[in-house]
Coordinates of C-alpha atoms and ligand atoms in Angstrom, one line a residue:
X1 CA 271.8 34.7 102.0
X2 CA 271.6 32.8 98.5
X3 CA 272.6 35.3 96.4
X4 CA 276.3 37.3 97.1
X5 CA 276.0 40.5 98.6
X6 CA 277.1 43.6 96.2
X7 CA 278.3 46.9 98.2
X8 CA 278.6 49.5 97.1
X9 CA 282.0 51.4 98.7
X10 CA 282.1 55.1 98.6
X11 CA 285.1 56.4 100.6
X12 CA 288.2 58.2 99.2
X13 CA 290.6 56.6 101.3
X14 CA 292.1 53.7 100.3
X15 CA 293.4 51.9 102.9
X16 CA 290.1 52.7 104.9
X17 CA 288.4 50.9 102.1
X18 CA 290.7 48.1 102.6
X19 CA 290.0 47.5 105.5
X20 CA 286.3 47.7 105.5
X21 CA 286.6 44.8 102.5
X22 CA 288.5 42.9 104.8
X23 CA 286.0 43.0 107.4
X24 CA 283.5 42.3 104.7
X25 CA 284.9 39.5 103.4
X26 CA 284.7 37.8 106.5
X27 CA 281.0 38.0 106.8
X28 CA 280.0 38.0 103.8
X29 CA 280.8 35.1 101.6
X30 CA 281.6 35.7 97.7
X31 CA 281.1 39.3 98.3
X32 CA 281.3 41.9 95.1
X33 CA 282.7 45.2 96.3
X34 CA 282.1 47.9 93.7
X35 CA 284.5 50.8 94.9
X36 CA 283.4 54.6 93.8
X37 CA 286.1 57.7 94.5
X38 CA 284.8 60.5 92.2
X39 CA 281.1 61.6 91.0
X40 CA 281.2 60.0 87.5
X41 CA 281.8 56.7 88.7
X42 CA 279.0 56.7 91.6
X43 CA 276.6 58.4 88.7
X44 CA 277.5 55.0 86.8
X45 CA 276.3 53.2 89.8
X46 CA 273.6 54.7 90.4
X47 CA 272.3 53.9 87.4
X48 CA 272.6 50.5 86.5
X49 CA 271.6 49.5 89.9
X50 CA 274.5 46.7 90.5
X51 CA 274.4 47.0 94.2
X52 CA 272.4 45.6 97.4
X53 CA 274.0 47.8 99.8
X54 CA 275.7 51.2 100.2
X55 CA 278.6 52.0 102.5
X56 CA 279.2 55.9 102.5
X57 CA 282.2 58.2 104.2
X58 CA 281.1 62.0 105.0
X59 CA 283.6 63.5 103.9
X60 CA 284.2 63.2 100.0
X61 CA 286.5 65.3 97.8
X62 CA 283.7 65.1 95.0
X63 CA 280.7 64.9 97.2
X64 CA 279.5 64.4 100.8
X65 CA 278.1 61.2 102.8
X66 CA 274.3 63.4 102.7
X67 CA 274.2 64.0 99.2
X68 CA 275.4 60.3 98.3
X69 CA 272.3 58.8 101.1
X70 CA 269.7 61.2 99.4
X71 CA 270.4 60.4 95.7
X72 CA 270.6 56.6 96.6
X73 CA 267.4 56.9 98.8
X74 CA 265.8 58.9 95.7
X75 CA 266.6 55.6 93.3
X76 CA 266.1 52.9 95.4
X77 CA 264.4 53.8 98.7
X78 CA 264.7 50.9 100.0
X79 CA 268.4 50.3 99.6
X80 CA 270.2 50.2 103.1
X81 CA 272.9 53.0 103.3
X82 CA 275.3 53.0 105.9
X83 CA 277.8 55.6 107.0
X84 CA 280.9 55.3 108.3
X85 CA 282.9 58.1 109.0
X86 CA 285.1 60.1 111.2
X87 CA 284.2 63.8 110.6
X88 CA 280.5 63.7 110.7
X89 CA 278.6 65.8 113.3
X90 CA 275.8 65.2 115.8
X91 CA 274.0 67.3 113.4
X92 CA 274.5 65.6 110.6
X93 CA 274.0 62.1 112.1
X94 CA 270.4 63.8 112.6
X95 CA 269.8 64.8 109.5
X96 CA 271.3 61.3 107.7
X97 CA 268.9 59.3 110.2
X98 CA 266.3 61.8 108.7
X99 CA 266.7 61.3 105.3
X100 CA 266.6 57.3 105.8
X101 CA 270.2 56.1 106.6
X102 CA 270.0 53.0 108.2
X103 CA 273.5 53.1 110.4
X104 CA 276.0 55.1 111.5
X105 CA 279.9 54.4 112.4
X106 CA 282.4 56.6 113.8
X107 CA 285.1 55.6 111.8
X108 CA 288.0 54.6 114.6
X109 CA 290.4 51.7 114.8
X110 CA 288.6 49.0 115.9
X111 CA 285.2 49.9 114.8
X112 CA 285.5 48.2 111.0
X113 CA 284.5 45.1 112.2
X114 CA 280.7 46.6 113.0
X115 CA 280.4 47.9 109.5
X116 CA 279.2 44.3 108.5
X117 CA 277.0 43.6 111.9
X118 CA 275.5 47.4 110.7
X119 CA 274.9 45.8 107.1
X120 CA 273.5 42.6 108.4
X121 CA 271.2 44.2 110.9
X122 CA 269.7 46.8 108.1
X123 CA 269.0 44.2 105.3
X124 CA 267.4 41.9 108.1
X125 CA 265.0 45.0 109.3
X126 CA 264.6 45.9 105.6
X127 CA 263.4 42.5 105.1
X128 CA 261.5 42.2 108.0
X129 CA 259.7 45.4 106.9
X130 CA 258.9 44.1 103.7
X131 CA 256.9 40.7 105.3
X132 CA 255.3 42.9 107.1
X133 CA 253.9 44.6 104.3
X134 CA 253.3 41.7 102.2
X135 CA 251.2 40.4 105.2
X136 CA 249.4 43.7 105.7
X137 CA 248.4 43.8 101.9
X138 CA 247.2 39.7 102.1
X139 CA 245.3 40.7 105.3
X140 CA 243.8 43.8 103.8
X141 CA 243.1 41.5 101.3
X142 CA 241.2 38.6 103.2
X143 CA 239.2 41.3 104.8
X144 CA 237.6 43.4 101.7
X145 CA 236.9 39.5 100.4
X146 CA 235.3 38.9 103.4
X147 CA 231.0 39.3 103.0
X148 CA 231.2 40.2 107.0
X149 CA 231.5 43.6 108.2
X150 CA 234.6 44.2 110.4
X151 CA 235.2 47.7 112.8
X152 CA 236.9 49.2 115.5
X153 CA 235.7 52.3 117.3
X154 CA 237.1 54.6 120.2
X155 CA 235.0 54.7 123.5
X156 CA 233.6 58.3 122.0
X157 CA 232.0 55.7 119.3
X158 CA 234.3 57.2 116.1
X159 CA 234.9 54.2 114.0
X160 CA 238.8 53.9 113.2
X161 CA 239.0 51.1 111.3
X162 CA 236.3 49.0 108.6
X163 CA 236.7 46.8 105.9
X164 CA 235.0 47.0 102.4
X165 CA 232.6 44.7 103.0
X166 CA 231.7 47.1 106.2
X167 CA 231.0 49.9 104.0
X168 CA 229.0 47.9 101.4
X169 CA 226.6 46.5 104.0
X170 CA 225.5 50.1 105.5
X171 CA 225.7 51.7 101.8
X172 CA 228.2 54.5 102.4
X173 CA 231.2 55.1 100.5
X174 CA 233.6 56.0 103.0
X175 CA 234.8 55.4 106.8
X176 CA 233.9 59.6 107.2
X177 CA 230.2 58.8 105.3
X178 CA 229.9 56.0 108.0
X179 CA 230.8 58.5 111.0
X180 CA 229.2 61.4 110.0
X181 CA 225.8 59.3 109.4
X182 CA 225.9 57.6 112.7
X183 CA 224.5 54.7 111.3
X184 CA 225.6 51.8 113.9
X185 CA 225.5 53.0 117.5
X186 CA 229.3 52.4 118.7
X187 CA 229.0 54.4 121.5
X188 CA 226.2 52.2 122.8
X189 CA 228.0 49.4 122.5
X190 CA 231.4 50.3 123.7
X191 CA 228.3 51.3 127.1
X192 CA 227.5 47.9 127.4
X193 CA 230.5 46.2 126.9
X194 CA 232.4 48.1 129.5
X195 CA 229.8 46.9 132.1
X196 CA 230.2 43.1 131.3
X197 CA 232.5 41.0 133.1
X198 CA 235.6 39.4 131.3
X199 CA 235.1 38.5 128.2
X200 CA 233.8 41.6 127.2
X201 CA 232.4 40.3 124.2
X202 CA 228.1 40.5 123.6
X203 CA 226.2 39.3 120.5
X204 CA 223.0 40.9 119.1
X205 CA 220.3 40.6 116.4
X206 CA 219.5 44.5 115.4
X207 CA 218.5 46.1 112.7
X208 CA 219.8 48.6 111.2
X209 CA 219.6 51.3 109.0
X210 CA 221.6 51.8 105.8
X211 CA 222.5 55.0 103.9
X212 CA 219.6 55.3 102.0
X213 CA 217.2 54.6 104.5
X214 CA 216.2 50.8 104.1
X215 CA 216.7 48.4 106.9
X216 CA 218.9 44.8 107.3
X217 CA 219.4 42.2 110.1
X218 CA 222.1 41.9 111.2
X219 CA 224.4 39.8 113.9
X220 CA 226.2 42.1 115.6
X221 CA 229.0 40.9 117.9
X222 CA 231.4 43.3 119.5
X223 CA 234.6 43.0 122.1
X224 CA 236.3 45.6 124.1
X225 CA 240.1 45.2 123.8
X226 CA 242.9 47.4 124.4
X227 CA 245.2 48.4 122.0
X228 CA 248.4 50.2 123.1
X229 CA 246.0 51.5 126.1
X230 CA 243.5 52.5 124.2
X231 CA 240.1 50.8 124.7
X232 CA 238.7 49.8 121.5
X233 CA 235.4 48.4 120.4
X234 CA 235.9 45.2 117.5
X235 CA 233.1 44.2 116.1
X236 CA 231.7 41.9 113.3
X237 CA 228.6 42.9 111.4
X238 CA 227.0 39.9 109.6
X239 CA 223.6 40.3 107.4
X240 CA 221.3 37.6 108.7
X241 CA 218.0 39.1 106.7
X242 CA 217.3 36.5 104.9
X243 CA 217.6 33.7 107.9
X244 CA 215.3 36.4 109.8
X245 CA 212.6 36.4 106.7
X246 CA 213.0 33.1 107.0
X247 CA 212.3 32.7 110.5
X248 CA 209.6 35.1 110.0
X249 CA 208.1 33.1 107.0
X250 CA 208.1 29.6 109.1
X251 CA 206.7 31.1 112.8
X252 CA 203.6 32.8 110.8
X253 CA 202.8 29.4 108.7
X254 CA 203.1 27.6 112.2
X255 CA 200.5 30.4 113.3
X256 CA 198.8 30.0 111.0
X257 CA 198.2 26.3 110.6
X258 CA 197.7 25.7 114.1
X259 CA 195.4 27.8 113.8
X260 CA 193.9 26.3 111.1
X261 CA 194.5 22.5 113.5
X262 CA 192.4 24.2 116.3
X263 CA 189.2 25.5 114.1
X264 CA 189.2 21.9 112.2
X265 CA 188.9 20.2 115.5
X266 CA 186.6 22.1 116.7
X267 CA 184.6 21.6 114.0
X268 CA 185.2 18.1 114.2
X269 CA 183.9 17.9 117.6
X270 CA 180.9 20.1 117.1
X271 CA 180.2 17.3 114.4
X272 CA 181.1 14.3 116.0
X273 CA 179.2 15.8 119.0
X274 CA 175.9 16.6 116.5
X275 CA 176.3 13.2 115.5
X276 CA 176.4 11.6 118.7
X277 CA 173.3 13.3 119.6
X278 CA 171.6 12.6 116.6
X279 CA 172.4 9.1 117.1
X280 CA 171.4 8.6 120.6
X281 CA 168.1 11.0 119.8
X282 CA 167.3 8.8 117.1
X283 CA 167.6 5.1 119.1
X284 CA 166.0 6.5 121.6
X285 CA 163.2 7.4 119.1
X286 CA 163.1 3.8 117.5
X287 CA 162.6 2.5 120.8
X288 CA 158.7 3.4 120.7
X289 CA 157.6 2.4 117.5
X290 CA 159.4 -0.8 118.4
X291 CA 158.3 -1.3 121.6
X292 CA 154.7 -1.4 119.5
X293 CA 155.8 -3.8 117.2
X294 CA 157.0 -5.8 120.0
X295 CA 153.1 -5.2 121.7
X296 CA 151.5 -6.2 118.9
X297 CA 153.6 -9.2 117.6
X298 CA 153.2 -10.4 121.3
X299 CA 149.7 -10.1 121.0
X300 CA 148.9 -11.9 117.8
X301 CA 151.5 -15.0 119.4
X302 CA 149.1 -15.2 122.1
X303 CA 146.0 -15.9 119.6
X304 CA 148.3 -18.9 117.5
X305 CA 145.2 -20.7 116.0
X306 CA 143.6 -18.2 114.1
X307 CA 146.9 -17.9 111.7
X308 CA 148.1 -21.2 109.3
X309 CA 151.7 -22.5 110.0
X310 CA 153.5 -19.9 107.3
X311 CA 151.8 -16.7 108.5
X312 CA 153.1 -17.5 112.6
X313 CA 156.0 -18.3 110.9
X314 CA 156.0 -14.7 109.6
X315 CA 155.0 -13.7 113.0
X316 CA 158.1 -15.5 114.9
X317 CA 160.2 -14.0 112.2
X318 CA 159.1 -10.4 113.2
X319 CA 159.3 -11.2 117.0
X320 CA 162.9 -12.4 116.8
X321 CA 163.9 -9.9 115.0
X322 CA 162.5 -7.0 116.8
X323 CA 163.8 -8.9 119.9
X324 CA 167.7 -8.4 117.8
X325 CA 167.1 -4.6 117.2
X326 CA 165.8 -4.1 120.9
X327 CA 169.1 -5.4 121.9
X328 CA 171.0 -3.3 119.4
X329 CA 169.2 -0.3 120.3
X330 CA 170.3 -0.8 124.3
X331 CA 173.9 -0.9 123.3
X332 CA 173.7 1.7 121.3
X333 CA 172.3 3.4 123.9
X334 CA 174.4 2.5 126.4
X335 CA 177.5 3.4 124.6
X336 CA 175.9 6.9 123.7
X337 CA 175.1 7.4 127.3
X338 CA 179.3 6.4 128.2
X339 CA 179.8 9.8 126.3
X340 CA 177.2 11.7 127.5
X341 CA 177.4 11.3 131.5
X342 CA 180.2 12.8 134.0
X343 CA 181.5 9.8 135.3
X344 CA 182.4 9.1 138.9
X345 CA 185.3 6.9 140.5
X346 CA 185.1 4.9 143.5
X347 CA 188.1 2.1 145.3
X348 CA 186.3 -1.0 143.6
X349 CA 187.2 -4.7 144.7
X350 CA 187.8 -6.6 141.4
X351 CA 187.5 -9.5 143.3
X352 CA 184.1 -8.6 144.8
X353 CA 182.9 -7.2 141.5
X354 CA 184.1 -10.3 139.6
X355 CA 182.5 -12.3 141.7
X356 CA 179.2 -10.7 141.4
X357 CA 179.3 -10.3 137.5
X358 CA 180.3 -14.0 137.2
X359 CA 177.3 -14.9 138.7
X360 CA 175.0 -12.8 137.0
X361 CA 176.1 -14.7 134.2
X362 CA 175.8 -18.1 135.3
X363 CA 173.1 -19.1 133.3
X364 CA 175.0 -18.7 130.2
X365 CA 178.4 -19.9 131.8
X366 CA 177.0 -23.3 132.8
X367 CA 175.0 -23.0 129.0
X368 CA 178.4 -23.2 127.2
X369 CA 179.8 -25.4 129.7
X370 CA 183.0 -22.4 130.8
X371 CA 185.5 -22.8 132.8
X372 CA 186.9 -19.9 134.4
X373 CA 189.4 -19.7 136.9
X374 CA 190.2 -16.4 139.0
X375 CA 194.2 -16.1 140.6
X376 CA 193.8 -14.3 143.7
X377 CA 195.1 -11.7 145.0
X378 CA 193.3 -9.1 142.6
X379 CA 193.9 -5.2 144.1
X380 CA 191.4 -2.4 144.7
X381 CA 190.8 -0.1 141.7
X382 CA 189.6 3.6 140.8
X383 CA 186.4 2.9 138.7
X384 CA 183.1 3.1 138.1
X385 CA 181.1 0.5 139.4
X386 CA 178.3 0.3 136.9
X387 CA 180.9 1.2 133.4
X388 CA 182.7 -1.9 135.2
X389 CA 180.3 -4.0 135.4
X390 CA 179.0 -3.2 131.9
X391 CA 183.2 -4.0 130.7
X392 CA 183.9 -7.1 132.4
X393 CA 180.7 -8.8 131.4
X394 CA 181.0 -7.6 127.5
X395 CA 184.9 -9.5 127.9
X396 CA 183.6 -12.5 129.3
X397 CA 180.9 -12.7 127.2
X398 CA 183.1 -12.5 124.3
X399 CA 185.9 -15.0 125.8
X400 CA 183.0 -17.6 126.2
X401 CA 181.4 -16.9 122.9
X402 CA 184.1 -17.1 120.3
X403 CA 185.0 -20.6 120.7
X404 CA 185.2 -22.9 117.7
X405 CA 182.1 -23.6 115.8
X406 CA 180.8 -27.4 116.5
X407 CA 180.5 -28.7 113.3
X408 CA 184.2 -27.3 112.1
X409 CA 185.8 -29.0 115.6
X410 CA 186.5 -32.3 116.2
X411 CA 187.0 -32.2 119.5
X412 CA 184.3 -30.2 121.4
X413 CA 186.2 -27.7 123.3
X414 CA 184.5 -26.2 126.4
X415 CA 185.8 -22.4 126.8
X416 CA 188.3 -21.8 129.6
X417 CA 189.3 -18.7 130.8
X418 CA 191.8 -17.4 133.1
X419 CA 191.7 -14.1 135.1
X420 CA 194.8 -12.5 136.6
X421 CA 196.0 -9.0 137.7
X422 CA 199.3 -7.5 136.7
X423 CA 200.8 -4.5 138.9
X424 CA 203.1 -2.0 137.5
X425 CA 203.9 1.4 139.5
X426 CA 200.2 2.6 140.3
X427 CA 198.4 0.9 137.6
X428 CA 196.7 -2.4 137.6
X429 CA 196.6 -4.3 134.5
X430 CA 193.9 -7.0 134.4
X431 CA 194.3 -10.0 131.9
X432 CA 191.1 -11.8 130.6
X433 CA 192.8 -14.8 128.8
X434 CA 190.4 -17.4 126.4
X435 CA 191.1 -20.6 124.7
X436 CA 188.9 -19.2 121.3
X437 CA 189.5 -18.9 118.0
X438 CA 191.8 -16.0 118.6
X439 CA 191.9 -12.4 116.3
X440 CA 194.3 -12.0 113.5
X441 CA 196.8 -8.7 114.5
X442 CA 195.4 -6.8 111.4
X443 CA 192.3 -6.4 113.3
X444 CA 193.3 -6.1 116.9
X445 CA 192.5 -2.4 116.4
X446 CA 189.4 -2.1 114.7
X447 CA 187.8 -4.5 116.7
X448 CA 187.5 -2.2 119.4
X449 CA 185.3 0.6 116.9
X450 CA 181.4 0.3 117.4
X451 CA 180.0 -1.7 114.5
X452 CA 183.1 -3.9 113.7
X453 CA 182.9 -7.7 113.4
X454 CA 184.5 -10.2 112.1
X455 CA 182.2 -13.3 111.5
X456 CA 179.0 -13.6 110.2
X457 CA 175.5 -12.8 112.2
X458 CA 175.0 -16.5 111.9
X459 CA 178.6 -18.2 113.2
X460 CA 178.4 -15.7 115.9
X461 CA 175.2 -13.7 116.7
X462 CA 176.2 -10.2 117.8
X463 CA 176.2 -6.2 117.4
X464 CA 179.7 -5.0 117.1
X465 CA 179.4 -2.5 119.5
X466 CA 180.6 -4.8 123.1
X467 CA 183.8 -3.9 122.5
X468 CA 183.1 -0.7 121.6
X469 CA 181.6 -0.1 125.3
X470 CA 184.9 -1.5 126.6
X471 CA 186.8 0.9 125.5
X472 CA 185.2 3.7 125.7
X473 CA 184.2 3.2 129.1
X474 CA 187.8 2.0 130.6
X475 CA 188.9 5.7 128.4
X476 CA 186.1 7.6 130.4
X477 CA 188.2 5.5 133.5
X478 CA 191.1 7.5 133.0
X479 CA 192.5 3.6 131.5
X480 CA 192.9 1.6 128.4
X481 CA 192.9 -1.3 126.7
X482 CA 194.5 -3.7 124.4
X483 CA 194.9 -7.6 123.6
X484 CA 197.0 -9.8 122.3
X485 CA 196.6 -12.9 120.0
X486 CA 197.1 -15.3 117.2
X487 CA 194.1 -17.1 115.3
X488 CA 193.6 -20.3 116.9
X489 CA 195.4 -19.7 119.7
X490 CA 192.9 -17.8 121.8
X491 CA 193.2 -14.1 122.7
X492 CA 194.3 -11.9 125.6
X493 CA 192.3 -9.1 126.8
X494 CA 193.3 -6.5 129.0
X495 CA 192.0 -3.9 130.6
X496 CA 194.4 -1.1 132.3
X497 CA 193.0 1.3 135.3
X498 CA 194.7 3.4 138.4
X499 CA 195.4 1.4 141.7
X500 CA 193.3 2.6 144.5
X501 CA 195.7 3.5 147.2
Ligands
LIG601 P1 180.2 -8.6 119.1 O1 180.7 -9.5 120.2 O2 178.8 -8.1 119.4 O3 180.4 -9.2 117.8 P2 182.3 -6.9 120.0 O4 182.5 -5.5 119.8 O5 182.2 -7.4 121.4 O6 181.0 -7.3 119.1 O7 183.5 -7.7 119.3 C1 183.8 -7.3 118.0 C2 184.5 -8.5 117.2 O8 185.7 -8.8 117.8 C3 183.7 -9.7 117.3 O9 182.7 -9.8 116.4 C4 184.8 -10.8 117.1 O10 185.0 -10.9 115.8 C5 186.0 -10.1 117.8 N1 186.2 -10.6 119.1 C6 185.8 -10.0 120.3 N2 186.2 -10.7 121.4 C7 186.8 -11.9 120.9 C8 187.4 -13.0 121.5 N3 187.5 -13.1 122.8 N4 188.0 -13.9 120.7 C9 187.9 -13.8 119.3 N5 187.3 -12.7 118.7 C10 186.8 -11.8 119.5

């Protein structure tokens, strides 16, 4: 103890008092003993409040020990008063614990020296008594600052306990308002939590409904405990409206646009489907009136003399070109058809089928002097024979076409190209693999839409749309396709489709 201890000493005997100093004094280091024998001096006491703790006979010639512990109790109730006497009662033992004495010693030889254990013992509980308090306040405290609800009901669902914030969030005033209005359903949940296993402990989303009659959303998490044998629901009551508005807010804008995602495409593809038609309605259309053209141009060829070298000039002109736009018109036609048609699969031999397609195009292979070199083994594939046949002649076409122009070479370079399977898992890659002029990687993409090309009509005659047929028919496959290269160093194509096992 930092500070000395000040007793007060009420007791008429002197020698008694002498004693109980002496034991005291032992204890107690630097203590102050104020000693009081007759009413005017304990009145002086009592009133300038000098003291930390009271020791009290009975028996008084001016007083009694009862009347001394209820006028110090009346000042300073928390003041520990100790009796220690020898011609108290039972009775009056009673009625001194009663009124809020702290100890009581029959006053015999021998028992002095527990008058200061008695002291010790009731400024320790007093002390203890007041942490306890100060902690109860600060708790009380933490919980009204708290913005979550905190309760505890009884099994018959009668809360017992809540904090402010408790009260605020239903909208009632009191504990009794919240009862009597029933407004959480704490019988309910006491129901459900006696039938979980250990930890009895659940968490909800409800909603529910305050004192004036507007909803929240709340978290609702509850325990079952025990408290001195009583079960007890504790629970925590959390608003979670706004996160739930929120939620709300977000899953009808997701409804909403994908929605929204599934009416534009099918717009889209009720317009890209219009289109297509129109497109293929309208080559096929052109291929009449050119077919004419064609007749007729044929026709005035075949009677040369009767036109001057300009006007059969003309006349070639017109023949070449409607020969260009005939050829245009069949791959545009072709590639409307790859979009159009179910298509079937079959095991193909890429072996076989290159074979076959390489010479088909002889002519032209031995025309531009290529090279091409299969490596065996190449697998069975799932494809279409015809879309195949159609792909693989529109790659080597391409790989024996874009070689360097003459005039810009100084070497003539013959093309080469090299053929080779690659198998991963169930797929079969095939690599188509030139020495040309190669594709800058900015364009390795676009190359593949209809209508793209990168040279002019005169470096390289052409449509834009071979490549075009490639892919879309290796997609109608169930494959795909890709290359890889680097201008000037010739290009990789690649075409991707299932083994056939
Ligand atoms: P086309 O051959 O009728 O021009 P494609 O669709 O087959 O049309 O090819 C599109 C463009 O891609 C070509 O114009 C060319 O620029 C480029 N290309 C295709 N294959 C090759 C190749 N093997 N090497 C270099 N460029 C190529």
């Amino acid at each position: 103890m930092s500070q000395p201890l000040r007793v007060l000493l009420i007791d008429d005997n002197r020698s008694d008092r002498t004693l109980i100093i002496r034991e005291l004094q032992r204890v107690f280091l630097g203590l102050q003993v104020q000693e009081v024998i007759d009413a005017q001096a304990f009145e002086q006491a009592i009133n300038v409040d000098t003291f930390d703790v009271v020791v009290t006979d009975y028996e008084l010639g001016w007083s009694n020990g009862l009347e001394v512990l209820r006028t110090v109790k009346a000042h300073y109730p928390r003041c520990p008063v100790v009796m220690f006497t020898n011609t108290g009662t039972e009775e009056i033992a009673v009625e001194a614990l009663k009124s809020g004495l702290d100890d009581y010693i029959i006053k015999e030889p021998g028992r002095y020296i527990r008058v200061p254990t008695a002291i010790s013992l009731a400024l320790e509980r007093i002390e203890t008594r007041q942490r306890a308090i100060l902690l109860q306040i600060r708790l009380q405290g933490l919980l009204n600052q708290l913005k979550v609800g905190i309760f505890r009901s009884i099994s018959n669902g009668i809360l017992i306990e809540a904090n402010r914030a408790f009260l605020e969030l239903l909208g009632v005033s009191s504990l009794a308002q919240a009862n009597e209005m029933y407004l959480i359903d704490t019988r309910e949940c006491y129901r459900l939590l006696v039938n979980l296993e250990p930890p009895q402990r659940q968490e909800r989303e409800v909603q529910i409904q305050r004192g004036d009659n507007t909803f929240f959303w709340a978290l609702l998490t509850t325990t079952l405990n025990s408290v001195e044998g009583i079960r007890v629901v504790d629970g925590l009551l959390e608003d979670i409206t706004q996160r739930k508005q929120a939620e709300a807010a977000l899953e009808q804008l997701n409804n909403t646009l994908e929605a929204r995602v599934i009416e534009r495409t099918a717009q889209l593809e009720e317009a890209n489907q219009d289109l297509e038609e129109f497109a293929y309605s309208v080559s096929h259309d052109l291929r009449a009136p050119l077919r004419t053209i064609q007749g007729f141009t044929q026709l005035l060829l075949e009677d040369k003399e009767s036109f001057d070298l300009t006007k059969l000039e003309y006349i070639q002109r017109i023949a070449a070109n409607a020969q260009k736009l005939d050829v245009l018109i069949t791959e545009l036609l072709s590639y409307s058809r790859l979009k159009q048609t179910e298509i079937e699969l079959e095991p193909v031999n890429l072996s076989l089928l290159l074979t076959h397609v390489l010479t088909e195009m002889d002519f032209e292979m031995r025309q531009r002097q290529a090279e091409v070199s299969i490596e065996e083994p190449l697998p069975m594939v799932q494809a279409n024979l015809i879309i195949l046949i159609q792909v693989l002649t529109n790659l080597l076409a391409n790989a024996v076409k874009f070689v360097p122009l003459e005039e810009s070479s100084t070497s003539n370079v013959h093309p080469q190209v090299r053929i080779w399977a690659q198998l991963e898992g169930e797929q079969c890659r095939l690599w188509i693999e030139d020495n040309g002029i190669g594709i800058p990687l900015a364009q390795q993409q676009q190359i593949f839409r209809p209508f793209t090309r990168l040279h002019s009509e005169e470096e390289y005659p052409g449509t834009g749309i071979g490549l075009a047929i490639v892919r879309k028919g290796v997609e109608r496959m169930g494959g795909a396709v890709g290359v890889e290269s680097q201008p000037g160093q010739g290009s990789r194509f690649w075409i991707q489709l299932a083994l056939s096992i």
